[in-house]
CSV table of C-alpha atoms in Angstrom, one decimal:
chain,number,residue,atom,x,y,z
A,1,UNK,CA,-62.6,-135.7,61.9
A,2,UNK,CA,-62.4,-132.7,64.3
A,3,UNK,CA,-60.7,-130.6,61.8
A,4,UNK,CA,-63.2,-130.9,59.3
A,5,UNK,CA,-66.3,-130.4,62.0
A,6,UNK,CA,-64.3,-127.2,62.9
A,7,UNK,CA,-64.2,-126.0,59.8
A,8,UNK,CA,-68.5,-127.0,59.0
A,9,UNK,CA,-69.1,-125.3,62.4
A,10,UNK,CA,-66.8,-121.9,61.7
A,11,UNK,CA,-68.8,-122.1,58.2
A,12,UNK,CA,-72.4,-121.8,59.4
A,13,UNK,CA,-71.3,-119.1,62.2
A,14,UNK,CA,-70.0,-116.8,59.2
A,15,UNK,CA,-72.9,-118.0,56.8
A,16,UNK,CA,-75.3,-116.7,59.2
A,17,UNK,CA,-73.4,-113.8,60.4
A,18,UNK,CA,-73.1,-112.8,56.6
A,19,UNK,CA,-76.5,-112.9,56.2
A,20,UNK,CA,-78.4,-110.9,59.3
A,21,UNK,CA,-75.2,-108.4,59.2
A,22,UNK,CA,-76.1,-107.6,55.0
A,23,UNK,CA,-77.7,-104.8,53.8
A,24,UNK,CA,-77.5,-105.9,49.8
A,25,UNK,CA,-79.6,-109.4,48.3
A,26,UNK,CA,-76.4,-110.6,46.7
A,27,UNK,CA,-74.3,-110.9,51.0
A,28,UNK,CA,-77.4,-112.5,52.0
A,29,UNK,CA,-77.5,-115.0,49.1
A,30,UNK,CA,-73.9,-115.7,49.4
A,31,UNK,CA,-74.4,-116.5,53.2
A,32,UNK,CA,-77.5,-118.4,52.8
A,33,UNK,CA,-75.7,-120.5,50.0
A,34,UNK,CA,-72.7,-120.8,53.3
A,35,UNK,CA,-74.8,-122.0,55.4
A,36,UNK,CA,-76.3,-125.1,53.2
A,37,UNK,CA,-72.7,-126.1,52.2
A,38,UNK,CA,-71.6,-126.2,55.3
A,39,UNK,CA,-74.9,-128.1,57.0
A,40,UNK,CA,-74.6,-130.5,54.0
A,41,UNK,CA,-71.6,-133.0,55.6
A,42,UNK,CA,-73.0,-133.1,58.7
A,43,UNK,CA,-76.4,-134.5,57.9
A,44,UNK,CA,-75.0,-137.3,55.6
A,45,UNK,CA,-72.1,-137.7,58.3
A,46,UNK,CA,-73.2,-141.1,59.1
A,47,UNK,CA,-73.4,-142.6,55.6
A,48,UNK,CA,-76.6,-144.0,56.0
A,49,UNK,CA,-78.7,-144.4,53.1
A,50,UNK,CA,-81.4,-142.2,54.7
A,51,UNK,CA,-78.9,-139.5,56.0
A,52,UNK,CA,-77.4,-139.7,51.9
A,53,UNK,CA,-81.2,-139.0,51.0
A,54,UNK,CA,-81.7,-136.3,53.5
A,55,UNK,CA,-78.2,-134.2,52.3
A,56,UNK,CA,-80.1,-134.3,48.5
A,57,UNK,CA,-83.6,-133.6,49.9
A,58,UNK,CA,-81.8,-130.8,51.6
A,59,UNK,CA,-79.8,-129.5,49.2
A,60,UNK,CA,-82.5,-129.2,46.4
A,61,UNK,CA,-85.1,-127.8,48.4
A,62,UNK,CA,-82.6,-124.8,49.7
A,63,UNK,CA,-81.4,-124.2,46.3
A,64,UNK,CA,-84.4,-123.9,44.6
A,65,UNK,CA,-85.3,-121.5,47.6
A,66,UNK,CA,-81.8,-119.8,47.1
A,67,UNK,CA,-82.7,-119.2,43.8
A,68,UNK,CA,-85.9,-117.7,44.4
A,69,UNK,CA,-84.7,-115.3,46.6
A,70,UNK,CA,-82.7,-114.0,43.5
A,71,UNK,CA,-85.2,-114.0,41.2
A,72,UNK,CA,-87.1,-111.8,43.7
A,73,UNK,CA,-84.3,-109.7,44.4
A,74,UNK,CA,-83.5,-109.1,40.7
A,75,UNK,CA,-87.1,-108.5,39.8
A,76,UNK,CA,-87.5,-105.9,42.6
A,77,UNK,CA,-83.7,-104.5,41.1
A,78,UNK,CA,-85.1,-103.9,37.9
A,79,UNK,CA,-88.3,-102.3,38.6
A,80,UNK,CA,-87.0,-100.3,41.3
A,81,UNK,CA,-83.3,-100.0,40.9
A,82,UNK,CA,-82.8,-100.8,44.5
A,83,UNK,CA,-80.9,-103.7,46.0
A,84,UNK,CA,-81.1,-102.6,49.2
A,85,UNK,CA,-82.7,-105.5,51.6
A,86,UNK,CA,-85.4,-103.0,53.3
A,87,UNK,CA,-86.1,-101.2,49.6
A,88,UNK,CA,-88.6,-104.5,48.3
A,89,UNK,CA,-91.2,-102.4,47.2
A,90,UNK,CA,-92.1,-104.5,44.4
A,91,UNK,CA,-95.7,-106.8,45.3
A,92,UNK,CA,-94.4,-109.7,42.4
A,93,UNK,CA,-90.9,-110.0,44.3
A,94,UNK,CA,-92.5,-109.6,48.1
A,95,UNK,CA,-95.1,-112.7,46.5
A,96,UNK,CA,-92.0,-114.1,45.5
A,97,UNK,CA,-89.6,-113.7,48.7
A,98,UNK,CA,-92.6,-115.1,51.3
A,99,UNK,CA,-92.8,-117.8,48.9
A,100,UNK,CA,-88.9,-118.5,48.9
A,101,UNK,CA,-88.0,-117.7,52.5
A,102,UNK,CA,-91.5,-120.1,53.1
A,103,UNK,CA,-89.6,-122.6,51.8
A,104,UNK,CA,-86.2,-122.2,53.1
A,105,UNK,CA,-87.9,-122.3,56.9
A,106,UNK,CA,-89.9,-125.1,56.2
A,107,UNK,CA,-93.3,-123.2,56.3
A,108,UNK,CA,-96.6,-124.7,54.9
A,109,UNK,CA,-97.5,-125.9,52.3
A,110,UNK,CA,-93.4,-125.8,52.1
A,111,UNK,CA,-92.9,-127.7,54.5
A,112,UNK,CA,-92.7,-131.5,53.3
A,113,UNK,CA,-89.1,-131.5,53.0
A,114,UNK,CA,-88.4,-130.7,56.7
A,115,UNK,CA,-89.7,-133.8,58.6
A,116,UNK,CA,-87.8,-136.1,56.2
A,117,UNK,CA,-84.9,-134.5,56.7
A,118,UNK,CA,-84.7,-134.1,60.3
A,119,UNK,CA,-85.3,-138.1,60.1
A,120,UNK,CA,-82.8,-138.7,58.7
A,121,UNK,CA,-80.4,-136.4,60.6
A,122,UNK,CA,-78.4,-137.3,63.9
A,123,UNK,CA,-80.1,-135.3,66.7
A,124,UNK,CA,-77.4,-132.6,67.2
A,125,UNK,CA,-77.5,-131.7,63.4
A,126,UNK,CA,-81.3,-131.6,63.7
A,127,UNK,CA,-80.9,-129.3,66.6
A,128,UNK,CA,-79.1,-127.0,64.1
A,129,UNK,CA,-81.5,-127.3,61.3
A,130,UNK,CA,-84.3,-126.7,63.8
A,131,UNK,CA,-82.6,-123.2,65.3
A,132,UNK,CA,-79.3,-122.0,63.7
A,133,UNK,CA,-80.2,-122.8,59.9
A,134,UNK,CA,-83.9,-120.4,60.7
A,135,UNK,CA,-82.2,-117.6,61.9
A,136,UNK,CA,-80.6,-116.3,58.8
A,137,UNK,CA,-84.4,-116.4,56.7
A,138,UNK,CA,-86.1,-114.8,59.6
A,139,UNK,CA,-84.0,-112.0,59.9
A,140,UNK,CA,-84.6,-111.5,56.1
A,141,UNK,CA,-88.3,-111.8,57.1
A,142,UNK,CA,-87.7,-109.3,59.6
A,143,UNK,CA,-85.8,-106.8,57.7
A,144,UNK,CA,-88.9,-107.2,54.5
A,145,UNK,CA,-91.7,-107.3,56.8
A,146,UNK,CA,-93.2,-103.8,56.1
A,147,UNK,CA,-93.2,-104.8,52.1
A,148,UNK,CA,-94.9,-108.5,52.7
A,149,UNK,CA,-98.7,-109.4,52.6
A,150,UNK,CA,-100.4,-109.6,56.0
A,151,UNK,CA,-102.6,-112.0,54.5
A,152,UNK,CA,-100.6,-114.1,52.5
A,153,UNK,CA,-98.6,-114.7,55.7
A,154,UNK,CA,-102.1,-115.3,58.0
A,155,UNK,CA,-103.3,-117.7,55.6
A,156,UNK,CA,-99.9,-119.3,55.2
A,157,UNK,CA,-99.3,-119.3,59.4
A,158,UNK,CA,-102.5,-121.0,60.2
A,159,UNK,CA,-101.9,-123.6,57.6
A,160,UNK,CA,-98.4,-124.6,59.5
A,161,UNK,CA,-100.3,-124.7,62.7
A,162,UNK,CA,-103.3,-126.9,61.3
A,163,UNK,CA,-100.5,-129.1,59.6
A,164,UNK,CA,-97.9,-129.0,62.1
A,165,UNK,CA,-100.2,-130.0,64.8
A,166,UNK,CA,-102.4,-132.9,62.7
A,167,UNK,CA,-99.2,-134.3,61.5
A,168,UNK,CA,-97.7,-134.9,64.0
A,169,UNK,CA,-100.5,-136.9,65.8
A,170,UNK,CA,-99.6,-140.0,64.8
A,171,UNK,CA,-95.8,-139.8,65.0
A,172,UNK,CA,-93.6,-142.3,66.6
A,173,UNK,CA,-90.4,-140.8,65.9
A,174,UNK,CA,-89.0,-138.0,68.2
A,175,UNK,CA,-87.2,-136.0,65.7
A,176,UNK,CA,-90.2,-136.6,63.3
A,177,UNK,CA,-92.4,-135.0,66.6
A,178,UNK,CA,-89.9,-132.4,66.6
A,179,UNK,CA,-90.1,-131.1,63.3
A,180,UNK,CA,-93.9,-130.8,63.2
A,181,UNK,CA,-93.3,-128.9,66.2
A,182,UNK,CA,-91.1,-126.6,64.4
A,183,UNK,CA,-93.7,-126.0,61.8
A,184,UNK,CA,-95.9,-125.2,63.9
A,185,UNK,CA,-94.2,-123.0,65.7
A,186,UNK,CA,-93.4,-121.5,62.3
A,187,UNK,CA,-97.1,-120.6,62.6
A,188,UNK,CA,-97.5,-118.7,65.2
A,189,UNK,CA,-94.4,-116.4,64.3
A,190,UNK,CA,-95.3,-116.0,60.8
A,191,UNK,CA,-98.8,-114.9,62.0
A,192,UNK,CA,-97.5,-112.0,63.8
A,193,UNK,CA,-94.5,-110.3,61.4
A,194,UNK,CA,-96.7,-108.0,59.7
A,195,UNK,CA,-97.8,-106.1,62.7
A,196,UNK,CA,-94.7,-107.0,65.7
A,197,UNK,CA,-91.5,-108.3,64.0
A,198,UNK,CA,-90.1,-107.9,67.3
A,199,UNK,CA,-92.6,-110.6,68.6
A,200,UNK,CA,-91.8,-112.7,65.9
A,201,UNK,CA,-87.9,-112.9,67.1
A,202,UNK,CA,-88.9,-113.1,70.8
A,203,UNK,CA,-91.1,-116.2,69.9
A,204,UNK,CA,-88.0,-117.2,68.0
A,205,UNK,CA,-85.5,-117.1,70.6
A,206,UNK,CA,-87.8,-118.6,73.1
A,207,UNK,CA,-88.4,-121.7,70.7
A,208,UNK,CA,-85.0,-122.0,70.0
A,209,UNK,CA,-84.0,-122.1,73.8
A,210,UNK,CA,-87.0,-124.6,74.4
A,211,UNK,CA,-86.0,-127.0,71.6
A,212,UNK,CA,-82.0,-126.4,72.0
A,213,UNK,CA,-83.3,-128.1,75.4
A,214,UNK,CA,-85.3,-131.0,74.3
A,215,UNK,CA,-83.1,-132.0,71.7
A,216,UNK,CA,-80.3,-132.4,73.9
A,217,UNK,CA,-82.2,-134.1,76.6
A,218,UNK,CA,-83.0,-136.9,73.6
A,219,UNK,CA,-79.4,-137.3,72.7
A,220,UNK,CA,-78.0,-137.4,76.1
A,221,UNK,CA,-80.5,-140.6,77.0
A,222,UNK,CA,-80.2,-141.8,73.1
A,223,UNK,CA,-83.8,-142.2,72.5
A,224,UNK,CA,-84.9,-141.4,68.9
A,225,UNK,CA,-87.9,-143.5,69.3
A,226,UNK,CA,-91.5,-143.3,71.6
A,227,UNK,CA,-90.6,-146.8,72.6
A,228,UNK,CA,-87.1,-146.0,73.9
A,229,UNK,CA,-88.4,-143.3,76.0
A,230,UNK,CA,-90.5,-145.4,77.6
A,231,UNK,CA,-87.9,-147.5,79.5
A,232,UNK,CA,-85.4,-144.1,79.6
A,233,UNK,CA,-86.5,-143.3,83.3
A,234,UNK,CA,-84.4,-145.5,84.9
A,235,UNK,CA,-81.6,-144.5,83.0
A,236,UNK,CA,-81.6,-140.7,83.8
A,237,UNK,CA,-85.0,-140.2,86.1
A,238,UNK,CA,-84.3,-136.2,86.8
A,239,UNK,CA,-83.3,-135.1,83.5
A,240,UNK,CA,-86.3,-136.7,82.3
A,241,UNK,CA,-89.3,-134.7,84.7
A,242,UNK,CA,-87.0,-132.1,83.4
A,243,UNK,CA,-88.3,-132.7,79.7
A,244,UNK,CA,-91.6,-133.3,81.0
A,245,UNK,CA,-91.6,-129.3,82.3
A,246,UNK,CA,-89.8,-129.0,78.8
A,247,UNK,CA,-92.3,-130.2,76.8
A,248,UNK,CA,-94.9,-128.5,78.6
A,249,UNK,CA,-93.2,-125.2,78.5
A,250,UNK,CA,-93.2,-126.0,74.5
A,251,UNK,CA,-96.7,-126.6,74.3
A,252,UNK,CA,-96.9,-123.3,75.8
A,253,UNK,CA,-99.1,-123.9,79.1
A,254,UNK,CA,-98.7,-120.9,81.9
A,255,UNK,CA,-96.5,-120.6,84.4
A,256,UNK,CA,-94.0,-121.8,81.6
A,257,UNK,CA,-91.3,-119.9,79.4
A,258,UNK,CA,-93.6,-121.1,76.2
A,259,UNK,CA,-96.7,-119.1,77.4
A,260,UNK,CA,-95.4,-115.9,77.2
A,261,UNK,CA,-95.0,-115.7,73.5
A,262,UNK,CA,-98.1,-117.3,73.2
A,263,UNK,CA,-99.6,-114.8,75.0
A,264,UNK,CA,-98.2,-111.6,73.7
A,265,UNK,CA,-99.1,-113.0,70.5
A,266,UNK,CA,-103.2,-113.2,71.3
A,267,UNK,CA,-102.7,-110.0,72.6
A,268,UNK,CA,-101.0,-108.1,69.3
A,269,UNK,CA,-103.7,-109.9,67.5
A,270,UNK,CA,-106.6,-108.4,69.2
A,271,UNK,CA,-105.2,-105.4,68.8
A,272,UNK,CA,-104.9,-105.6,65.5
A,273,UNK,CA,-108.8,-106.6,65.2
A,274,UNK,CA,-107.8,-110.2,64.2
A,275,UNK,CA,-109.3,-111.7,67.1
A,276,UNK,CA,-110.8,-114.7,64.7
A,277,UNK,CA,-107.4,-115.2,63.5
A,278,UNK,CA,-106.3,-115.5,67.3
A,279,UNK,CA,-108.8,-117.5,68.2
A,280,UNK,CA,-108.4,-120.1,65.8
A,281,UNK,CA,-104.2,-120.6,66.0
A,282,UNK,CA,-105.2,-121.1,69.8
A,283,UNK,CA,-107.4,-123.6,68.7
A,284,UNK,CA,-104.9,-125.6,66.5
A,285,UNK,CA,-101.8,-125.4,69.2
A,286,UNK,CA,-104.4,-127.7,71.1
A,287,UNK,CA,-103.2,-130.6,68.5
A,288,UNK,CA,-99.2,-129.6,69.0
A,289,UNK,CA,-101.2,-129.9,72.9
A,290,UNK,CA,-101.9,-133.3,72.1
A,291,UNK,CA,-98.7,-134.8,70.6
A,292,UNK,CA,-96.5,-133.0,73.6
A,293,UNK,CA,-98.6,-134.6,76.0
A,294,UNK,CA,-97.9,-138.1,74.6
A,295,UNK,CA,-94.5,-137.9,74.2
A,296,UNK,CA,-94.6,-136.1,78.3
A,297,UNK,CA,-97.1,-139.4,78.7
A,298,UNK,CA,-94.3,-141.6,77.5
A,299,UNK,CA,-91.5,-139.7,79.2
A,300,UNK,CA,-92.3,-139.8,82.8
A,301,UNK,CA,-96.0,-141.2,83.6
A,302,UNK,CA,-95.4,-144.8,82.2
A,303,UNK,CA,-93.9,-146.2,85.2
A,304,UNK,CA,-94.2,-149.9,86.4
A,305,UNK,CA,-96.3,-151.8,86.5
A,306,UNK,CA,-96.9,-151.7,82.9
A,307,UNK,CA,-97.1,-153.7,79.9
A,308,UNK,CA,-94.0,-152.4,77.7
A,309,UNK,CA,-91.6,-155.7,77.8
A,310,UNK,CA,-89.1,-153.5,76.9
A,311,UNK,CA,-85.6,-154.3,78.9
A,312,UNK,CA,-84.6,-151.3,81.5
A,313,UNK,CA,-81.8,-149.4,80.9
A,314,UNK,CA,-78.7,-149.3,83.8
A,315,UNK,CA,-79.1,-146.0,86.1
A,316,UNK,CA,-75.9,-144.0,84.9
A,317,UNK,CA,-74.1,-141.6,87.4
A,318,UNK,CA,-72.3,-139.3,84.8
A,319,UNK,CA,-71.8,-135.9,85.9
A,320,UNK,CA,-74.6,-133.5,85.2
A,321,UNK,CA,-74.0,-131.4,82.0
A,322,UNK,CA,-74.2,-127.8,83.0
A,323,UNK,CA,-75.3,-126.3,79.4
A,324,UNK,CA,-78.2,-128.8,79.6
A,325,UNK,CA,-79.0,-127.4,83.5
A,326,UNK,CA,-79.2,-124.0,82.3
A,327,UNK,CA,-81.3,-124.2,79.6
A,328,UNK,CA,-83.7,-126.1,80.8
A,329,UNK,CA,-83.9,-124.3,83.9
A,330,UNK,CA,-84.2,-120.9,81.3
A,331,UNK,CA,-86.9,-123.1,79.5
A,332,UNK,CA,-89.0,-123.7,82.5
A,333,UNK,CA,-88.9,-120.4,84.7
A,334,UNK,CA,-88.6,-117.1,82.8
A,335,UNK,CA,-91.8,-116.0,82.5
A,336,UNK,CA,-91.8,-114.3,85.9
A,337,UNK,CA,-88.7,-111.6,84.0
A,338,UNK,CA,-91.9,-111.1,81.1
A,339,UNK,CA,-91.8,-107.0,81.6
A,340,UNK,CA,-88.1,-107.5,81.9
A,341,UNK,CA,-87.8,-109.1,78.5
A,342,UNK,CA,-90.5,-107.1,77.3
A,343,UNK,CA,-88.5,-103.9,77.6
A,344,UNK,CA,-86.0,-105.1,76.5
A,345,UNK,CA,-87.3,-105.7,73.5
């Protein structure tokens, strides 16, 4: 019904907006608590069994986070008398908030929720649960981030890069891939929000853009599985060496959009004397390395002969979809505007 996906989409706009415009807990409770109504029908859209069972995974897990957040709040209120946003002062309700925020984003070890529910999502509701539905948390992140523990948040970043990056070696299903991704991802902007917030919403922004891209490139050739991949060249060959850059660009190799957070990142870091931390979250992006390349592998470099008896799918001729050329070509090629968007910033 167009009416009713109207109405979900308008939600989650004025959700989010609610939250990242609010000053007070309470706004940016009631826009969080929005956002997960309005997400909720269009995950179990389908009426699927698994999509029913990812709407109730969903739901709990954001409610019990919800309700963290104003436990936290509330604590901090009554100690402090403060209900500002940027007044969490208190260190039981800054333990409390990483913890909830954690596991509204889908950050280890609160992350076992995600990947099952982005399974059993469509692809463009995944999309939104891997980039809208984070926004609204990290900007509470953001706006608390002189109050939180640096090291709570190191240990907690370099566990979602360990996990994101082992668990997803073995994966077979793209929108499972995708969602260790995101965690590790997670990672490396949790890692950083103690000493540049403003890196943490660059490498945001940048992820967003790069996964906005690959998610839509999966849709538009319908392949939810390795296996499908494999045969989608001859359906739509350019589009996919354009999620081979994609993926690349993700896994955050140079001259690619993805190295430049990457690379500010290390670079914070060692100014901040935490070269070891540094050194080892480069060291565990070389397992997100690993699963990007076999999903590049199966995208574009198994071409015949080979010994997938998988029928070929018809070469298509639909027009080219103009938000899917921009993004990936924004995916792919910005890191020569760096100082631009460094200025910026």
């Amino acid at each position: 019904n167009p009416q009713a996906k109207l109405v979900f989409t308008l939600s989650l706009f004025l959700g989010t907006t609610i939250t990242i415009s609010s000053n007070h807990w309470i706004m940016a409770w009631t826009g969080l608590e929005i956002n997960t109504l309005a997400i909720l029908p269009l995950i179990s859209k389908s009426h699927h069994p698994r999509a029913i069972e990812a709407a109730t995974k969903y739901f709990l897990t954001q409610a019990a986070a919800s309700a963290l957040i104003l436990f936290s709040s509330m604590t901090n209120a009554w100690h402090t008398g403060q209900w500002d946003i940027t007044q969490l002062t208190h260190p039981t309700s800054c333990l409390i908030l990483t913890s909830a925020i954690a596991m509204k984003l889908g950050l280890a070890p609160f992350h076992f929720w995600f990947p099952e529910v982005l399974q059993g999502a469509p692809l463009t509701t995944g999309l939104l649960l891997s980039t809208v539905m984070k926004f609204p948390p990290l900007t509470l992140l953001f706006m608390t981030s002189p109050s939180l523990n640096p090291t709570v948040l190191t240990c907690m970043a370099l566990l979602s890069a360990a996990l994101g990056g082992w668990m997803g070696l073995n994966q077979t299903q793209t929108r499972k891939i995708l969602a260790f991704s995101s965690i590790s991802h997670l990672g490396w902007m949790a890692i950083i929000l103690s000493y540049a917030p403003k890196l943490t919403l660059l490498n945001f922004y940048l992820y967003a853009l790069m996964t906005a891209t690959v998610f839509l490139t999966l849709n538009s050739a319908k392949a939810i599985k390795l296996s499908t991949l494999m045969v989608s060249w001859t359906k739509t060959p350019v589009l996919n060496t354009m999620l081979l850059l994609t993926l690349l660009s993700l896994a955050g190799l140079p001259p690619l959009t993805g190295f430049l957070p990457k690379w500010l990142i290390i670079q914070e870091l060692t100014k901040q004397s935490m070269a070891p931390a540094a050194v080892t979250i480069s060291l565990l992006s070389l397992l997100s390395l690993f699963f990007y390349l076999r999903l590049a592998y199966c995208t574009t470099i198994t071409l015949p002969p080979h010994t997938t008896n998988h029928m070929k799918q018809w070469h298509t001729h639909k027009p080219t979809n103009t938000t899917l050329a921009i993004l990936t070509t924004l995916s792919t090629m910005l890191l020569p505007i760096s100082p631009l968007i460094m200025y910026a910033t």
